[in-house]
């Protein structure tokens, strides 16, 4: 079965909608730290995800959306829409939503999560998105690799 990735990501973006981890603009807390990149930093695209924003392909094949801090929110890639959280998978491909510790130095939501009241509908939507992604072989592989990276960061930070 061939996946229609354009349709899949349109569905995923619709599920996330305008939801964010908070019921308010979290960028007002940190000055939009995750939206300030340069020509060498950005947010990873998920497998076969397309972007109308500038994309840079790194030597290792990772594709990044490069951000100057201003974009049309409806054009953001999935990684921007869900940051600083990520749908992780266990060895049985069960989906969980966890803090993405790869962004710990940028995002106070990770380091102060015990003090914050999060929007539960965001997490419910992200788990649903994770389940959709996990049904596709390339996306599942990406989720597994990302889960391993997140776990490594988590252990390194001693969280």
Tab-separated table of C-alpha atoms in Angstrom:
chain	number	residue	atom	x	y	z
A	1	UNK	CA	0.000	0.000	0.000
A	2	UNK	CA	1.392	3.382	-0.994
A	3	UNK	CA	0.875	6.223	1.438
A	4	UNK	CA	-0.466	9.495	0.107
A	5	UNK	CA	1.785	11.630	2.310
A	6	UNK	CA	0.259	14.929	1.242
A	7	UNK	CA	-3.175	13.754	2.425
A	8	UNK	CA	-1.727	12.181	5.558
A	9	UNK	CA	-0.004	15.405	6.634
A	10	UNK	CA	-3.061	17.502	5.775
A	11	UNK	CA	-5.074	15.230	8.086
A	12	UNK	CA	-2.414	15.458	10.801
A	13	UNK	CA	-2.262	19.260	10.606
A	14	UNK	CA	-6.032	19.364	10.889
A	15	UNK	CA	-5.980	17.141	14.001
A	16	UNK	CA	-3.419	19.389	15.699
A	17	UNK	CA	-5.252	22.463	14.445
A	18	UNK	CA	-4.440	25.578	16.436
A	19	UNK	CA	-3.716	23.586	19.577
A	20	UNK	CA	-0.511	24.280	21.448
A	21	UNK	CA	0.799	22.797	24.695
A	22	UNK	CA	-0.654	25.778	26.539
A	23	UNK	CA	-4.007	27.448	26.143
A	24	UNK	CA	-2.027	30.624	25.478
A	25	UNK	CA	0.880	31.584	23.232
A	26	UNK	CA	3.843	29.849	24.841
A	27	UNK	CA	6.203	32.005	22.772
A	28	UNK	CA	5.340	34.929	25.017
A	29	UNK	CA	7.136	33.125	27.890
A	30	UNK	CA	10.479	32.644	26.152
A	31	UNK	CA	10.371	35.268	23.424
A	32	UNK	CA	9.739	32.643	20.769
A	33	UNK	CA	13.105	30.936	21.338
A	34	UNK	CA	12.183	27.934	19.153
A	35	UNK	CA	11.393	30.253	16.225
A	36	UNK	CA	14.804	31.898	16.085
A	37	UNK	CA	17.090	29.956	13.859
A	38	UNK	CA	19.756	30.676	11.301
A	39	UNK	CA	20.804	29.077	8.027
A	40	UNK	CA	22.137	26.041	9.909
A	41	UNK	CA	19.412	25.439	12.474
A	42	UNK	CA	15.764	24.612	12.189
A	43	UNK	CA	13.105	22.010	12.746
A	44	UNK	CA	13.310	18.544	11.199
A	45	UNK	CA	10.781	17.556	8.622
A	46	UNK	CA	9.066	14.227	9.162
A	47	UNK	CA	9.493	11.611	6.401
A	48	UNK	CA	8.049	12.789	3.083
A	49	UNK	CA	6.725	15.967	4.701
A	50	UNK	CA	6.888	18.893	2.307
A	51	UNK	CA	7.295	22.534	3.200
A	52	UNK	CA	6.675	25.870	1.561
A	53	UNK	CA	9.276	27.331	3.925
A	54	UNK	CA	13.029	27.217	3.167
A	55	UNK	CA	14.462	23.705	3.584
A	56	UNK	CA	18.094	22.763	4.026
A	57	UNK	CA	19.273	19.191	3.576
A	58	UNK	CA	22.181	18.250	5.807
A	59	UNK	CA	24.942	15.826	4.812
A	60	UNK	CA	23.297	13.043	6.847
A	61	UNK	CA	20.055	13.394	4.862
A	62	UNK	CA	18.173	15.260	7.610
A	63	UNK	CA	15.954	17.949	6.152
A	64	UNK	CA	15.463	21.102	8.214
A	65	UNK	CA	12.980	23.917	7.795
A	66	UNK	CA	14.986	27.079	8.319
A	67	UNK	CA	13.181	29.746	10.307
A	68	UNK	CA	13.888	33.430	10.696
A	69	UNK	CA	11.302	33.856	13.426
A	70	UNK	CA	8.425	34.884	11.185
A	71	UNK	CA	6.230	32.495	9.230
A	72	UNK	CA	2.648	31.870	8.372
A	73	UNK	CA	1.547	29.579	11.201
A	74	UNK	CA	-0.517	27.437	8.852
A	75	UNK	CA	2.641	26.678	6.823
A	76	UNK	CA	4.653	25.375	9.800
A	77	UNK	CA	5.943	21.800	9.637
A	78	UNK	CA	4.729	19.219	12.137
A	79	UNK	CA	7.822	19.546	14.343
A	80	UNK	CA	7.010	23.234	14.904
A	81	UNK	CA	3.357	22.509	15.621
A	82	UNK	CA	4.135	19.957	18.340
A	83	UNK	CA	7.327	21.374	19.892
A	84	UNK	CA	8.503	20.753	22.621
A	85	UNK	CA	6.655	17.435	22.696
A	86	UNK	CA	6.935	14.373	20.492
A	87	UNK	CA	5.018	11.144	19.831
A	88	UNK	CA	7.382	8.405	21.003
A	89	UNK	CA	6.968	4.662	20.525
A	90	UNK	CA	7.923	1.659	22.604
A	91	UNK	CA	9.166	-1.721	21.338
A	92	UNK	CA	5.568	-2.778	20.631
A	93	UNK	CA	4.912	0.464	18.671
A	94	UNK	CA	2.587	1.822	21.339
A	95	UNK	CA	2.495	5.618	21.081
A	96	UNK	CA	3.184	7.955	23.979
A	97	UNK	CA	3.591	11.714	24.148
A	98	UNK	CA	6.729	12.909	25.876
A	99	UNK	CA	8.732	16.069	26.323
A	100	UNK	CA	11.301	16.307	23.551
A	101	UNK	CA	14.450	16.770	25.601
A	102	UNK	CA	16.389	17.663	22.449
A	103	UNK	CA	14.856	21.124	22.921
A	104	UNK	CA	15.539	21.437	26.656
A	105	UNK	CA	17.987	24.312	26.341
A	106	UNK	CA	15.470	26.316	24.329
A	107	UNK	CA	12.122	25.645	25.907
A	108	UNK	CA	11.117	26.433	29.493
A	109	UNK	CA	8.076	24.176	29.089
A	110	UNK	CA	10.424	21.201	29.408
A	111	UNK	CA	12.422	22.388	32.376
A	112	UNK	CA	9.426	23.807	34.280
A	113	UNK	CA	6.784	21.240	33.294
A	114	UNK	CA	5.892	20.457	36.930
A	115	UNK	CA	4.715	24.051	37.371
A	116	UNK	CA	2.675	24.372	34.180
A	117	UNK	CA	-0.929	23.475	33.422
A	118	UNK	CA	-0.960	22.067	29.905
A	119	UNK	CA	-3.847	21.832	27.456
A	120	UNK	CA	-4.969	18.190	27.568
A	121	UNK	CA	-6.569	18.421	24.119
A	122	UNK	CA	-3.132	19.101	22.616
A	123	UNK	CA	-1.738	15.879	24.083
A	124	UNK	CA	-4.772	13.875	23.009
A	125	UNK	CA	-4.419	15.217	19.456
A	126	UNK	CA	-0.677	14.530	19.404
A	127	UNK	CA	-1.199	10.935	20.520
A	128	UNK	CA	-3.715	10.493	17.691
A	129	UNK	CA	-1.170	11.974	15.265
A	130	UNK	CA	1.450	9.550	16.582
A	131	UNK	CA	-0.834	6.609	15.898
A	132	UNK	CA	-1.348	7.762	12.308
A	133	UNK	CA	2.403	8.165	11.800
A	134	UNK	CA	3.130	4.759	13.347
A	135	UNK	CA	1.006	3.056	10.669
A	136	UNK	CA	3.487	4.099	7.974
A	137	UNK	CA	6.792	2.196	7.802
A	138	UNK	CA	9.024	5.217	7.089
A	139	UNK	CA	7.316	7.337	9.726
A	140	UNK	CA	7.469	4.531	12.286
A	141	UNK	CA	11.212	4.197	11.658
A	142	UNK	CA	11.552	7.980	12.162
A	143	UNK	CA	9.536	7.788	15.401
A	144	UNK	CA	11.750	4.952	16.666
A	145	UNK	CA	14.966	6.820	15.828
A	146	UNK	CA	13.644	10.016	17.386
A	147	UNK	CA	12.472	8.143	20.494
A	148	UNK	CA	15.983	6.759	20.905
A	149	UNK	CA	17.495	10.259	20.564
A	150	UNK	CA	15.010	11.720	23.052
A	151	UNK	CA	15.699	8.915	25.533
A	152	UNK	CA	19.451	9.534	25.202
A	153	UNK	CA	19.024	13.268	25.883
A	154	UNK	CA	16.701	12.488	28.777
A	155	UNK	CA	19.261	10.177	30.380
A	156	UNK	CA	22.099	12.624	29.737
A	157	UNK	CA	20.201	15.437	31.427
A	158	UNK	CA	19.379	13.176	34.361
A	159	UNK	CA	15.699	13.939	34.183
